[in-house]
mmCIF file of C-alpha atoms in Angstrom:
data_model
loop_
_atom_site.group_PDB
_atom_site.id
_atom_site.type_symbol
_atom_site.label_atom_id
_atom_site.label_comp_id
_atom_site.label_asym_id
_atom_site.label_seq_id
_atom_site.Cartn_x
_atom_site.Cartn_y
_atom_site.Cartn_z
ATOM 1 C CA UNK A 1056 -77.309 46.599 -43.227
ATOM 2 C CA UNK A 1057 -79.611 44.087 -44.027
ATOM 3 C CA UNK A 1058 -78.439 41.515 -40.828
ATOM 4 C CA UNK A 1059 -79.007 44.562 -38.757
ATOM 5 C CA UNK A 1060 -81.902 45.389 -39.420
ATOM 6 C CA UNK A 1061 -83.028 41.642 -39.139
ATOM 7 C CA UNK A 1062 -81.981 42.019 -35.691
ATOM 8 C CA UNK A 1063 -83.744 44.780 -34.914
ATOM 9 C CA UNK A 1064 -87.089 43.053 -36.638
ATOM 10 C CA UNK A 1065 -86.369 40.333 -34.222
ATOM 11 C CA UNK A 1066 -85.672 41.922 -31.119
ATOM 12 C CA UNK A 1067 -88.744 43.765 -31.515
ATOM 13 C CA UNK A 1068 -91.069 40.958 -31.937
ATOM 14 C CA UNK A 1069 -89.832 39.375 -29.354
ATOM 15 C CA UNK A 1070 -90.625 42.383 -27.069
ATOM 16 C CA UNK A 1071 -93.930 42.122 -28.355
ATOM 17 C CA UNK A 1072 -94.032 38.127 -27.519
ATOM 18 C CA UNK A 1073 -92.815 39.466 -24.076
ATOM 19 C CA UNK A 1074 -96.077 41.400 -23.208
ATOM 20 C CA UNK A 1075 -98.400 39.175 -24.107
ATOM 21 C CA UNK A 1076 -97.101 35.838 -22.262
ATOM 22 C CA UNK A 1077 -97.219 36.084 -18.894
ATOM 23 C CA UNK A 1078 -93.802 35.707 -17.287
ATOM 24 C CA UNK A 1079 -95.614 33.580 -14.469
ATOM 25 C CA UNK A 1080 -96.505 30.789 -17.136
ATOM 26 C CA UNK A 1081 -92.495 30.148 -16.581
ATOM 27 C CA UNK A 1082 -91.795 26.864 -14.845
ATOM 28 C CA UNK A 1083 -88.435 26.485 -14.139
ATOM 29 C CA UNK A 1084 -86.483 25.174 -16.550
ATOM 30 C CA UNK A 1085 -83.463 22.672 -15.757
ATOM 31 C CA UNK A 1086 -81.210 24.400 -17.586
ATOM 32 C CA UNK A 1087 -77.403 23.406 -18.893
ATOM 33 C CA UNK A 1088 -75.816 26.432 -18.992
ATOM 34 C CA UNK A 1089 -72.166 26.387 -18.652
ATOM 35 C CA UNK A 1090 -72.096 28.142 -15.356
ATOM 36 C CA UNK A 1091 -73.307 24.892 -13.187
ATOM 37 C CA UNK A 1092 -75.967 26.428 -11.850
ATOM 38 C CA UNK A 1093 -78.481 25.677 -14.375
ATOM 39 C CA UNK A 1094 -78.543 29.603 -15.424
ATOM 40 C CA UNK A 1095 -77.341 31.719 -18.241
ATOM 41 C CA UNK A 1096 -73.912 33.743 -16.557
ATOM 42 C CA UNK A 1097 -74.156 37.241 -17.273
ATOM 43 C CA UNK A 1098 -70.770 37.137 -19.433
ATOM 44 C CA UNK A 1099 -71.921 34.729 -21.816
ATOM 45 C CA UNK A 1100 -73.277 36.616 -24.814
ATOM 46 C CA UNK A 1101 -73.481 33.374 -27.816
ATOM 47 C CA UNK A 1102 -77.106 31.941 -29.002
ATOM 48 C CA UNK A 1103 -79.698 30.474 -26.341
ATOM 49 C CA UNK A 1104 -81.005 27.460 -27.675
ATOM 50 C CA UNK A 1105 -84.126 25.741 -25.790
ATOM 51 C CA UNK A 1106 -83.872 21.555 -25.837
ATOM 52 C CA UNK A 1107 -87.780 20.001 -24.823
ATOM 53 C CA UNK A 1108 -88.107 16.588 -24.422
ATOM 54 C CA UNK A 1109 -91.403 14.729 -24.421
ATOM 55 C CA UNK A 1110 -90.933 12.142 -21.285
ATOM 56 C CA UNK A 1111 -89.220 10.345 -19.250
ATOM 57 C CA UNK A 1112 -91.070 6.961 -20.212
ATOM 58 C CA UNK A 1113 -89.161 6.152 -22.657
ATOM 59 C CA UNK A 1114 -85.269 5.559 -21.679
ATOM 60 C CA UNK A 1115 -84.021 7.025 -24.816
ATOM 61 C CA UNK A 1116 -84.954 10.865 -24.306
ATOM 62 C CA UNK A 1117 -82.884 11.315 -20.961
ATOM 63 C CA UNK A 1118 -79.816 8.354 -21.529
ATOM 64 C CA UNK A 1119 -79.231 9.358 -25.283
ATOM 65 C CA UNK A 1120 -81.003 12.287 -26.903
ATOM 66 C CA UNK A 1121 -80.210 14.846 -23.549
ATOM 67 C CA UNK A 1122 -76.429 14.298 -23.423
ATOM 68 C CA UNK A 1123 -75.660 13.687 -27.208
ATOM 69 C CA UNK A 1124 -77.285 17.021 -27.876
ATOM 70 C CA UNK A 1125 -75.920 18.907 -25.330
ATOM 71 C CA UNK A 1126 -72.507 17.665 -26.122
ATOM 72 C CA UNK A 1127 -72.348 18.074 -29.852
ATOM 73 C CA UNK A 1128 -74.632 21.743 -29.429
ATOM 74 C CA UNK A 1129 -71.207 22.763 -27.000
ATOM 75 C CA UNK A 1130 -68.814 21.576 -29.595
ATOM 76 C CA UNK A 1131 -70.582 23.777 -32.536
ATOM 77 C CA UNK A 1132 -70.831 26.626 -30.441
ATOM 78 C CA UNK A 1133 -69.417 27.206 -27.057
ATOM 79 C CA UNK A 1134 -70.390 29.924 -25.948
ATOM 80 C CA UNK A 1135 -74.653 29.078 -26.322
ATOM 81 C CA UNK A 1136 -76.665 28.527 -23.062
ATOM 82 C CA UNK A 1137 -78.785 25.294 -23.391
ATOM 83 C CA UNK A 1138 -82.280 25.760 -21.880
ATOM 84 C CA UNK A 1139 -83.491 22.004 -20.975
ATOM 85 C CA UNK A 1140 -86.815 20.525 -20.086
ATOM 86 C CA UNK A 1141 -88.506 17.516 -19.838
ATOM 87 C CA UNK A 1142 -92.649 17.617 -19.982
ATOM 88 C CA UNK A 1143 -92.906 14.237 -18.705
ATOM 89 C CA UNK A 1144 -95.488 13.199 -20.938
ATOM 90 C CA UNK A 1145 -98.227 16.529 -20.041
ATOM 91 C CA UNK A 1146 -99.002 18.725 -22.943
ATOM 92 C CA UNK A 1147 -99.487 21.945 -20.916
ATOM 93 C CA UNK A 1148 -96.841 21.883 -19.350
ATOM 94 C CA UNK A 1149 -94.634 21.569 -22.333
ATOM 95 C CA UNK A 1150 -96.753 24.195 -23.861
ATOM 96 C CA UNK A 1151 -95.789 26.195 -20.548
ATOM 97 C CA UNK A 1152 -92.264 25.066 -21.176
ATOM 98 C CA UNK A 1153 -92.268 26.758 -24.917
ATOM 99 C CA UNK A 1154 -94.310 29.547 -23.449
ATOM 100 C CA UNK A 1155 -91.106 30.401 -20.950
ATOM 101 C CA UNK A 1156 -88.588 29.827 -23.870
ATOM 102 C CA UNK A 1157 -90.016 32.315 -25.763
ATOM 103 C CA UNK A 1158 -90.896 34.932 -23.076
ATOM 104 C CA UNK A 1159 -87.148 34.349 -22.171
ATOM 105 C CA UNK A 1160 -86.226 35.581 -25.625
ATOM 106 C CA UNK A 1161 -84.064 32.510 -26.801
ATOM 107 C CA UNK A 1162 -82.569 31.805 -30.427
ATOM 108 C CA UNK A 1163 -84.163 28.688 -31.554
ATOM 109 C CA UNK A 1164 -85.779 26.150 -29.948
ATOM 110 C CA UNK A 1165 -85.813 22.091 -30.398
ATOM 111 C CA UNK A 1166 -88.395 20.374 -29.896
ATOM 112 C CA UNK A 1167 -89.765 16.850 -29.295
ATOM 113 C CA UNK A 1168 -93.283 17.635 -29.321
ATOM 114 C CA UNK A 1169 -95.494 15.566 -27.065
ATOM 115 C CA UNK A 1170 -98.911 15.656 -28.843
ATOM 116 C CA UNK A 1171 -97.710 17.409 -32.589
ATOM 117 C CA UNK A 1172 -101.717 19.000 -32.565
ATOM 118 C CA UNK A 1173 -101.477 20.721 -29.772
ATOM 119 C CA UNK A 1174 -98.182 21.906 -30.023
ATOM 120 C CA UNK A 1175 -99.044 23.921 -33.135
ATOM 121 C CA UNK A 1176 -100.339 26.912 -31.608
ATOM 122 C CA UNK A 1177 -97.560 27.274 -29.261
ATOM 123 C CA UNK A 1178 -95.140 26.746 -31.988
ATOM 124 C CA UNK A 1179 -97.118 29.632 -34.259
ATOM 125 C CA UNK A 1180 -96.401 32.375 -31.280
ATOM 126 C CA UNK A 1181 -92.325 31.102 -31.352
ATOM 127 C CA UNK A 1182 -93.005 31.660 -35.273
ATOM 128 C CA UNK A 1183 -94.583 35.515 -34.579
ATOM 129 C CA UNK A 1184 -91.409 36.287 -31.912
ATOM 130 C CA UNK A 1185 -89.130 35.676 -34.544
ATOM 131 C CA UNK A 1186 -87.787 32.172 -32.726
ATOM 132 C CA UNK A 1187 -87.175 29.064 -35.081
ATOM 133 C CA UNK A 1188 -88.391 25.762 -34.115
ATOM 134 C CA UNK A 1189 -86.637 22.752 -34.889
ATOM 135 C CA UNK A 1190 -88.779 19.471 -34.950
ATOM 136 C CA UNK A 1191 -86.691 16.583 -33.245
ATOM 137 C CA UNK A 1192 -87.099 12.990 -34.246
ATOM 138 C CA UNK A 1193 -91.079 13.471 -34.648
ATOM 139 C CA UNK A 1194 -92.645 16.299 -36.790
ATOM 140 C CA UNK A 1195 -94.836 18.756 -34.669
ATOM 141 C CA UNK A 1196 -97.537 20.947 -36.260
ATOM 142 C CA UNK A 1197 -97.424 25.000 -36.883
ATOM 143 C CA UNK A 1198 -94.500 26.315 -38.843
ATOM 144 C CA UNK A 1199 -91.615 24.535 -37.923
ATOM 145 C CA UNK A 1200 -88.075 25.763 -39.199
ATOM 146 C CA UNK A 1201 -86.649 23.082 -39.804
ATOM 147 C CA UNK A 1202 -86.981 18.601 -39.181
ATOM 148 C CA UNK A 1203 -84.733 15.584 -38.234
ATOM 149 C CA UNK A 1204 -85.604 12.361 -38.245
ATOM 150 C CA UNK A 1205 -85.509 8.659 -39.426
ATOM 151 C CA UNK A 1206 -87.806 7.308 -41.969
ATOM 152 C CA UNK A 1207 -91.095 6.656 -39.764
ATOM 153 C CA UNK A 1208 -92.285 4.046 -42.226
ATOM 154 C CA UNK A 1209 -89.196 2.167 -42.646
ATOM 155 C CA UNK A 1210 -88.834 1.554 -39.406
ATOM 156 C CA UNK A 1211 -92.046 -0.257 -39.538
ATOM 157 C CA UNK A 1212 -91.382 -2.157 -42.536
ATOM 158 C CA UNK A 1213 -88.335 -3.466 -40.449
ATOM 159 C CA UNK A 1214 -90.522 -4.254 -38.369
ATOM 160 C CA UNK A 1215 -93.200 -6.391 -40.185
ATOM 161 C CA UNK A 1216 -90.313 -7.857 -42.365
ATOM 162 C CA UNK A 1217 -88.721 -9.159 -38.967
ATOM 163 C CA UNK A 1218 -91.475 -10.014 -37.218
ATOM 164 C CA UNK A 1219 -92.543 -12.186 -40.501
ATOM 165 C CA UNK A 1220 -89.110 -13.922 -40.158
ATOM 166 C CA UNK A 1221 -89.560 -14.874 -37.053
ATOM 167 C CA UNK A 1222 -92.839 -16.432 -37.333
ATOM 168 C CA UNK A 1223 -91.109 -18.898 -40.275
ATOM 169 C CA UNK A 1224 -93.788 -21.666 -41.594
ATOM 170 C CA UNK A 1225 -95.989 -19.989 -39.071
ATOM 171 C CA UNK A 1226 -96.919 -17.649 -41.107
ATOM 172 C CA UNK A 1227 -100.263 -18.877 -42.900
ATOM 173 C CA UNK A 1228 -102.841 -18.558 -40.989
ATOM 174 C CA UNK A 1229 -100.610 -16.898 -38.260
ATOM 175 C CA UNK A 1230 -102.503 -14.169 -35.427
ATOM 176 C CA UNK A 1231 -100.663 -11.050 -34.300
ATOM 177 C CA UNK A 1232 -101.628 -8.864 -31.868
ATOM 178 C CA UNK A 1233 -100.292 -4.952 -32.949
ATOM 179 C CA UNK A 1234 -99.195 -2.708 -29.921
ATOM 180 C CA UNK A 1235 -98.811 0.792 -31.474
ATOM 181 C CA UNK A 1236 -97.799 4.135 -30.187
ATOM 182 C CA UNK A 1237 -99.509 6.786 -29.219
ATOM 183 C CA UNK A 1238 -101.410 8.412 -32.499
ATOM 184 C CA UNK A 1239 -100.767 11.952 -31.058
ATOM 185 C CA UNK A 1240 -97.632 10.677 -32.212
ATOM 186 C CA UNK A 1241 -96.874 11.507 -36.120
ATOM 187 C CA UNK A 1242 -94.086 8.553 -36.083
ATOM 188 C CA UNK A 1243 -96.173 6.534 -34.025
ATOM 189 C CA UNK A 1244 -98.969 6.494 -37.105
ATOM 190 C CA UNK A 1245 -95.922 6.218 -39.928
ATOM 191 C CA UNK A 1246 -94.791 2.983 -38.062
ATOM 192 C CA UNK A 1247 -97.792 1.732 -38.278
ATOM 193 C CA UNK A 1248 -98.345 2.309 -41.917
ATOM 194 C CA UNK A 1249 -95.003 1.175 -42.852
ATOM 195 C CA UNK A 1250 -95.436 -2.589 -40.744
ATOM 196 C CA UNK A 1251 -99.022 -3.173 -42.180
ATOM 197 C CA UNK A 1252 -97.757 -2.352 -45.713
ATOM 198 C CA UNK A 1253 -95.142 -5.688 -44.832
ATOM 199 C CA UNK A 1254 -97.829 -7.573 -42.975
ATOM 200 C CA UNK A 1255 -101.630 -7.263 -44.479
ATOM 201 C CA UNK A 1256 -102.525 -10.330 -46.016
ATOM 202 C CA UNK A 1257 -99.867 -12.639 -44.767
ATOM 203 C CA UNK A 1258 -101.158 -12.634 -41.424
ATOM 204 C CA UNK A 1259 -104.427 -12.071 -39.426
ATOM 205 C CA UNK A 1260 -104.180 -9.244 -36.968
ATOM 206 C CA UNK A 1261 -106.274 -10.560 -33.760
ATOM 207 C CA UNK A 1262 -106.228 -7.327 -31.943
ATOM 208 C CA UNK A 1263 -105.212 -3.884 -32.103
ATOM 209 C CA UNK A 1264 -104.278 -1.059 -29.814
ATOM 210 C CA UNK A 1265 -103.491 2.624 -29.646
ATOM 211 C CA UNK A 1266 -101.047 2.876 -26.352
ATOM 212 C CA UNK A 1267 -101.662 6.438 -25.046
ATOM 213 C CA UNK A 1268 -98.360 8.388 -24.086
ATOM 214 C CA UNK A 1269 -96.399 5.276 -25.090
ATOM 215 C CA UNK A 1270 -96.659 3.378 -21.455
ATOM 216 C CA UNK A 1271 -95.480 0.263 -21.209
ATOM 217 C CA UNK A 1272 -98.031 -0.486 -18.531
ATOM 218 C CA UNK A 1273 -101.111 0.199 -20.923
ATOM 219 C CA UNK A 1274 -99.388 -2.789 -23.523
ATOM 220 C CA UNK A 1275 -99.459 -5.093 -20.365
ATOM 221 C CA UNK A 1276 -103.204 -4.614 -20.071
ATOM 222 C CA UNK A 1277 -104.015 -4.396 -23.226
ATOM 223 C CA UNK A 1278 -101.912 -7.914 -24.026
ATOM 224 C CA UNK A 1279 -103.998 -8.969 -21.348
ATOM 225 C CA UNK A 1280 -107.038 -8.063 -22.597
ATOM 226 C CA UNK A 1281 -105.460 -9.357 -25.914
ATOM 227 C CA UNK A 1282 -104.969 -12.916 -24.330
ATOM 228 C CA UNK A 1283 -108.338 -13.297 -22.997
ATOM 229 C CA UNK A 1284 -109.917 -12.141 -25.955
ATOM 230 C CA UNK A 1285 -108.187 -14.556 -28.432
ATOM 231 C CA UNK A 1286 -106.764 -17.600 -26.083
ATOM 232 C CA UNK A 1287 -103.221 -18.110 -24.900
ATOM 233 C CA UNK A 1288 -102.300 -20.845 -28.023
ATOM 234 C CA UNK A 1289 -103.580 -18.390 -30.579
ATOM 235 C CA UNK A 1290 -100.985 -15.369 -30.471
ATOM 236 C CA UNK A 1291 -98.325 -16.117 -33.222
ATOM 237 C CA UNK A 1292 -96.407 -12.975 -33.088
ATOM 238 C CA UNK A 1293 -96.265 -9.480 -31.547
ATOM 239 C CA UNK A 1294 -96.399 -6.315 -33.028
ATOM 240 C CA UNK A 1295 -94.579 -3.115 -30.417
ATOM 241 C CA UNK A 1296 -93.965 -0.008 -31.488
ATOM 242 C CA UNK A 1297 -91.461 0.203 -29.617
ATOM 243 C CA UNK A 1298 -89.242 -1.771 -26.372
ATOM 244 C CA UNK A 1299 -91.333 -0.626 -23.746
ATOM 245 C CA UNK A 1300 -94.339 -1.299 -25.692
ATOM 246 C CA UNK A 1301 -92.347 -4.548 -25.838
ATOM 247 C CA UNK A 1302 -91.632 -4.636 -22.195
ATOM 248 C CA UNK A 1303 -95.186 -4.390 -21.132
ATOM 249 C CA UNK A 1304 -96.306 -7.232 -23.694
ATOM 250 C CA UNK A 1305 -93.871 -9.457 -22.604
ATOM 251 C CA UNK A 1306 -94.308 -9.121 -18.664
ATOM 252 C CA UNK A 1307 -98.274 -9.980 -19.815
ATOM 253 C CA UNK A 1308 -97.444 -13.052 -22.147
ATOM 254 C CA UNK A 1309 -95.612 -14.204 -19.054
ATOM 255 C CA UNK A 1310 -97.970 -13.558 -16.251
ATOM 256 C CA UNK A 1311 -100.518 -15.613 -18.478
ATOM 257 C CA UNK A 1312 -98.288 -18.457 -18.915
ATOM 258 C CA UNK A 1313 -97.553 -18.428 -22.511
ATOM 259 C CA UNK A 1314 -94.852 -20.510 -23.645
ATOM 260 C CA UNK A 1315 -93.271 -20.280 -25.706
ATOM 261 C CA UNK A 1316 -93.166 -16.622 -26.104
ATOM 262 C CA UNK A 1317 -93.845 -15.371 -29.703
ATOM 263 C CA UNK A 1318 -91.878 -13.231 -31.375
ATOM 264 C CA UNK A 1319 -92.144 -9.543 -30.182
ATOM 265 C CA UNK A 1320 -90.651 -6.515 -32.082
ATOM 266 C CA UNK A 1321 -89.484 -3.322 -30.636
ATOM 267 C CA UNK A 1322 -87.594 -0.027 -31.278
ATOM 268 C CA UNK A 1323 -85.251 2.455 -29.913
ATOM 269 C CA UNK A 1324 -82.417 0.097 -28.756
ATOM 270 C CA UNK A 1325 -83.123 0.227 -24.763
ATOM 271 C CA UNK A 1326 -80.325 -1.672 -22.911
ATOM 272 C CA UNK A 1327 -82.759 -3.477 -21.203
ATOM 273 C CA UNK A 1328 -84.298 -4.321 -24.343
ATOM 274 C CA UNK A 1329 -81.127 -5.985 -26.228
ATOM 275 C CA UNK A 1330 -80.775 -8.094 -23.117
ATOM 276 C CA UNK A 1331 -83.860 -9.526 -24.014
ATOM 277 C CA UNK A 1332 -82.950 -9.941 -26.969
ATOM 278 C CA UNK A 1333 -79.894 -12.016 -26.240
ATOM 279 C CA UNK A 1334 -82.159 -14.077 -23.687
ATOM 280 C CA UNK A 1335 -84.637 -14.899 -26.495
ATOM 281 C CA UNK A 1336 -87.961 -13.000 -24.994
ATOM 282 C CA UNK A 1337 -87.926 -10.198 -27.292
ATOM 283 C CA UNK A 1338 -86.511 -10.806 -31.688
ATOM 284 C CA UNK A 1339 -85.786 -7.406 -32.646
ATOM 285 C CA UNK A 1340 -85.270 -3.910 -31.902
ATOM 286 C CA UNK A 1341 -84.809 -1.204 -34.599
ATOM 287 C CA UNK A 1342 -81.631 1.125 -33.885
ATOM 288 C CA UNK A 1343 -81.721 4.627 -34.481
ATOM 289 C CA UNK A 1344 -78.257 5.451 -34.425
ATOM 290 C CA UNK A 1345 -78.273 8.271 -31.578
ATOM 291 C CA UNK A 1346 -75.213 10.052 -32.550
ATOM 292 C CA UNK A 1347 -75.817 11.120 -36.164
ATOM 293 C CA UNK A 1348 -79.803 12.079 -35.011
ATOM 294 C CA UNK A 1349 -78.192 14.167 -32.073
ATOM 295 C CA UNK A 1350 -75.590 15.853 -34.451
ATOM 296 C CA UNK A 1351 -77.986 16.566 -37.442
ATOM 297 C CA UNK A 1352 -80.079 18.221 -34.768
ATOM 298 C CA UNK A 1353 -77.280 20.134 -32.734
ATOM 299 C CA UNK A 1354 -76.390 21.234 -36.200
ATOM 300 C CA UNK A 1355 -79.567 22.621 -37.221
ATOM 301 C CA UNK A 1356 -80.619 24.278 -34.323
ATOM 302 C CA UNK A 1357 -77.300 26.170 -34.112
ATOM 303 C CA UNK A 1358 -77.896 27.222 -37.608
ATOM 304 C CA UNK A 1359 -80.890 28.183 -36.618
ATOM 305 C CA UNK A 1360 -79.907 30.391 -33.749
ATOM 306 C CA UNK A 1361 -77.661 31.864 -35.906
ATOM 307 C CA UNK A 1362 -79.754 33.248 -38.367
ATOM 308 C CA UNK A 1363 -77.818 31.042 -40.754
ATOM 309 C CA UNK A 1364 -80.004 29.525 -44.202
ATOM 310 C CA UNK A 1365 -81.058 25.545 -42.552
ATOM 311 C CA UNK A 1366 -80.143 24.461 -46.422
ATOM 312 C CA UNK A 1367 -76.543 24.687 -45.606
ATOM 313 C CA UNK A 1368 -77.176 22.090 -43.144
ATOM 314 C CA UNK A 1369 -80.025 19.844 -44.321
ATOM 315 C CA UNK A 1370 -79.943 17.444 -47.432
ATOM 316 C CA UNK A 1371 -83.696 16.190 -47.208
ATOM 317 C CA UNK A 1372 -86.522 17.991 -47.451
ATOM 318 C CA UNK A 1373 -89.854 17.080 -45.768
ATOM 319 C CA UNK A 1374 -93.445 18.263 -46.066
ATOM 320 C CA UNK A 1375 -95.682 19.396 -43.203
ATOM 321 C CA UNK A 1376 -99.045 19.384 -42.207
ATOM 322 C CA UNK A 1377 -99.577 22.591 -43.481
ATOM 323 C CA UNK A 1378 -98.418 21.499 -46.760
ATOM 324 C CA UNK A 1379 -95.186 23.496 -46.530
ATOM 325 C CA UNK A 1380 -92.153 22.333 -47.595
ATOM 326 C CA UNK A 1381 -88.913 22.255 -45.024
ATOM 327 C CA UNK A 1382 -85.640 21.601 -45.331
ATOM 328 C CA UNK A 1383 -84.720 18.431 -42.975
ATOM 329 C CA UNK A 1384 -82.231 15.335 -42.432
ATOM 330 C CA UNK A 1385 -83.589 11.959 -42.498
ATOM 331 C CA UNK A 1386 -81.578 8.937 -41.409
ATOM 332 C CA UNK A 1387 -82.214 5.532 -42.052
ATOM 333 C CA UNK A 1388 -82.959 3.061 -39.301
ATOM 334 C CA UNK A 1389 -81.253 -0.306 -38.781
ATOM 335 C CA UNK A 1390 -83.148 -3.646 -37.905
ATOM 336 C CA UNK A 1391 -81.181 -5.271 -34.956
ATOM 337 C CA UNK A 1392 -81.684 -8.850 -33.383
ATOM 338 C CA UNK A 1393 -79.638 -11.353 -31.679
ATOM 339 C CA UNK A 1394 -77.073 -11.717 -34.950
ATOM 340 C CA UNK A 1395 -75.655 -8.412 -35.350
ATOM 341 C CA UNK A 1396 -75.952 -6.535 -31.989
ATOM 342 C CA UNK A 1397 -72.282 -6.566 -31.675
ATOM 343 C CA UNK A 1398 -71.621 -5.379 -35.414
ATOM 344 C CA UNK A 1399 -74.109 -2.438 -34.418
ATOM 345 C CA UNK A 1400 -74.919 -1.265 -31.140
ATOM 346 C CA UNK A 1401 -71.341 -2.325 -30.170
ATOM 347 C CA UNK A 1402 -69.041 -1.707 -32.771
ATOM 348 C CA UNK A 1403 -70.656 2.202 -32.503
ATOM 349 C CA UNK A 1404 -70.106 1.883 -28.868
ATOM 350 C CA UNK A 1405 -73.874 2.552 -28.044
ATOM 351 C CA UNK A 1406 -73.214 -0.127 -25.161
ATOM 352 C CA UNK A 1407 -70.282 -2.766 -24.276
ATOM 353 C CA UNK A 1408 -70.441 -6.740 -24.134
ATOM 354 C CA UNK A 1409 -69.802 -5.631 -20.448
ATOM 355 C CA UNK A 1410 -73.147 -3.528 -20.008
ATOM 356 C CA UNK A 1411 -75.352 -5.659 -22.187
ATOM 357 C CA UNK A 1412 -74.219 -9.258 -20.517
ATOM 358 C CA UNK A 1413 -75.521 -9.588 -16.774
ATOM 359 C CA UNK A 1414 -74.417 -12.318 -14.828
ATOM 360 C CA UNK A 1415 -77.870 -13.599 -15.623
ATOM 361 C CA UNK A 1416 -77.353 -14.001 -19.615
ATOM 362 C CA UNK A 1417 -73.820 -14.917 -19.503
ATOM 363 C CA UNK A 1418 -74.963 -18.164 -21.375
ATOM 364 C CA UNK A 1419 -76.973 -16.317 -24.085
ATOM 365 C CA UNK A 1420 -74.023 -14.151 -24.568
ATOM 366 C CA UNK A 1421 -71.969 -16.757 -24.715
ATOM 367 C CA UNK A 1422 -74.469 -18.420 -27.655
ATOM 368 C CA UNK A 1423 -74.702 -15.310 -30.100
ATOM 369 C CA UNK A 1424 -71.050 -14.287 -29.683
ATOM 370 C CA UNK A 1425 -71.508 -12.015 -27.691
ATOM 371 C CA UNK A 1426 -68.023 -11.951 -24.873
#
């Protein structure tokens, strides 16, 4: 009795959700339904579950995230539709996106929020049509249902603790330059805390940036700048949020002849950024382990769809900005650099020997034991 009239409850706020968003504020979605076409078939009856990613900047989003959470959503419950988009870094139009999924009338929604502020009201009118939202890998704003992620902070302590390590008797009277994220970004402002709890007063931070929408292309100026600013000789080690931010220091630490290159951090694993790693132009990366982020996720928004308690699911519990508590999974992060890549990214089979040594590092490969 009680489900059905929960069902009924629902069904009728989302009619009311129906008249007042404007079915023309629906861009279309790439969808992943299991028809080919992109669109829900008319015999499939199980959940609809929106998937929004934030960009296509970084590689992670559409080589990992997309197809690990697709796949593992399909093996918890065949017969849901997956709704996909990607806002390519704009706010409105993953506001737009959300505004669709909800006029649509899915089940729950997950959601890698591009700027967690202004997400907040959008995510209040999935609240008010009776649609969960489940915050993916960064912590949006509004009433979310539910949160997975890895500890923000630690991965910035890995960060500062390796780039420390890497500077050796540097390290007095050593200059870094920080790259961080975007500070729309919740994570990007909890890796930041977490590396200057590791690095503030063992080393002198020369410069500091904010990289808008995480482009790699705003680190290479702002390295620039950085270089100018403090003299080539003078930058001791590298602070990036993550491997593009990486990526755009290095190609600027280059381009103004610095040699040798300091020691640069990075996150999210990139391919391209573990080859540098082998090659010796970038230390570290941190590793999020995709898989177990993707299945805590697919878990939680099926749950979600389902109507089913999120507890049953998630062993963590987070706070949000509304001071709410909400049940969650939180992973913990793994510092990788030239020594272990193979007894990480490998032995999980994130990437092969194959993939990760070009023709062009075949000597570096050979070096960390990597064939």
């Amino acid at each position: 009795m009680l489900t059905s009239e929960i069902s009924r409850s629902k069904a009728s706020l989302r009619n009311v959700a129906l008249t007042m968003i404007a079915i023309s504020t629906a861009l279309g979605l790439a969808a992943c339904g299991t028809d080919g076409g992109g669109a829900a078939t008319a015999e499939e009856s199980g959940p609809q579950i929106g998937v929004l990613l934030p960009d296509a900047t970084t590689a992670r989003w559409e080589t990992q995230d997309r197809r690990l959470l697709e796949t593992k959503i399909k093996d918890l419950c065949a017969a849901c539709t997956i709704e996909h988009a990607n806002a390519k870094g704009d706010v409105a139009t993953q506001q737009q996106q959300m505004n669709s999924l909800i006029a649509q009338g899915v089940d729950a929604i997950l959601l890698v929020a591009v700027d967690a502020r202004s997400l907040a009201g959008t995510v209040s009118k999935a609240d008010e049509a009776g649609i969960p939202v489940i915050a993916y890998d960064r912590l949006a704003e509004g009433p979310i249902a539910g949160h997975v992620s890895f500890d923000g902070q630690e991965v910035g302590r890995l960060q500062g603790r390796a780039l420390l390590k890497a500077m050796g008797d540097e390290v007095p009277g050593a200059q870094i330059v920080m790259m961080n994220g975007d500070p729309s970004d919740p994570n990007a402002v909890l890796f930041q805390e977490g590396a200057l709890s590791v690095l503030t007063g063992k080393v002198k931070i020369g410069k500091s940036y904010e990289t808008l929408q995480w482009r790699p292309e705003s680190a290479n100026m702002n390295m620039s700048g950085a270089i100018s600013a403090l003299g080539v000789d003078n930058i001791h080690g590298v602070y990036a949020a993550n491997d593009g931010l990486a990526a755009g220091s290095i190609s600027a630490l280059r381009a103004n002849k610095v040699s040798p290159l300091p020691p640069v951090t990075g996150q999210d694993a990139e391919l391209a950024a573990v080859r540098r790693i082998v090659a010796g132009s970038q230390y570290m990366t941190v590793y999020k382990p995709f898989e177990p982020e993707a299945a805590a996720g697919a878990a939680m928004v099926v749950a979600a769809a389902r109507g089913e308690n999120l507890t049953r699911v998630a062993k963590d519990e987070v706070e949000t900005s509304s001071g709410k508590t909400i049940p969650a999974v939180m992973l913990t992060p793994i510092s990788v650099t030239a020594d272990n890549i193979e007894d990480t990214l490998v032995k999980d089979g994130v990437y092969t020997v194959r993939q990760i040594c070009t023709p062009e590092i075949a000597a570096a490969c050979d070096t960390a034991g990597l064939t």
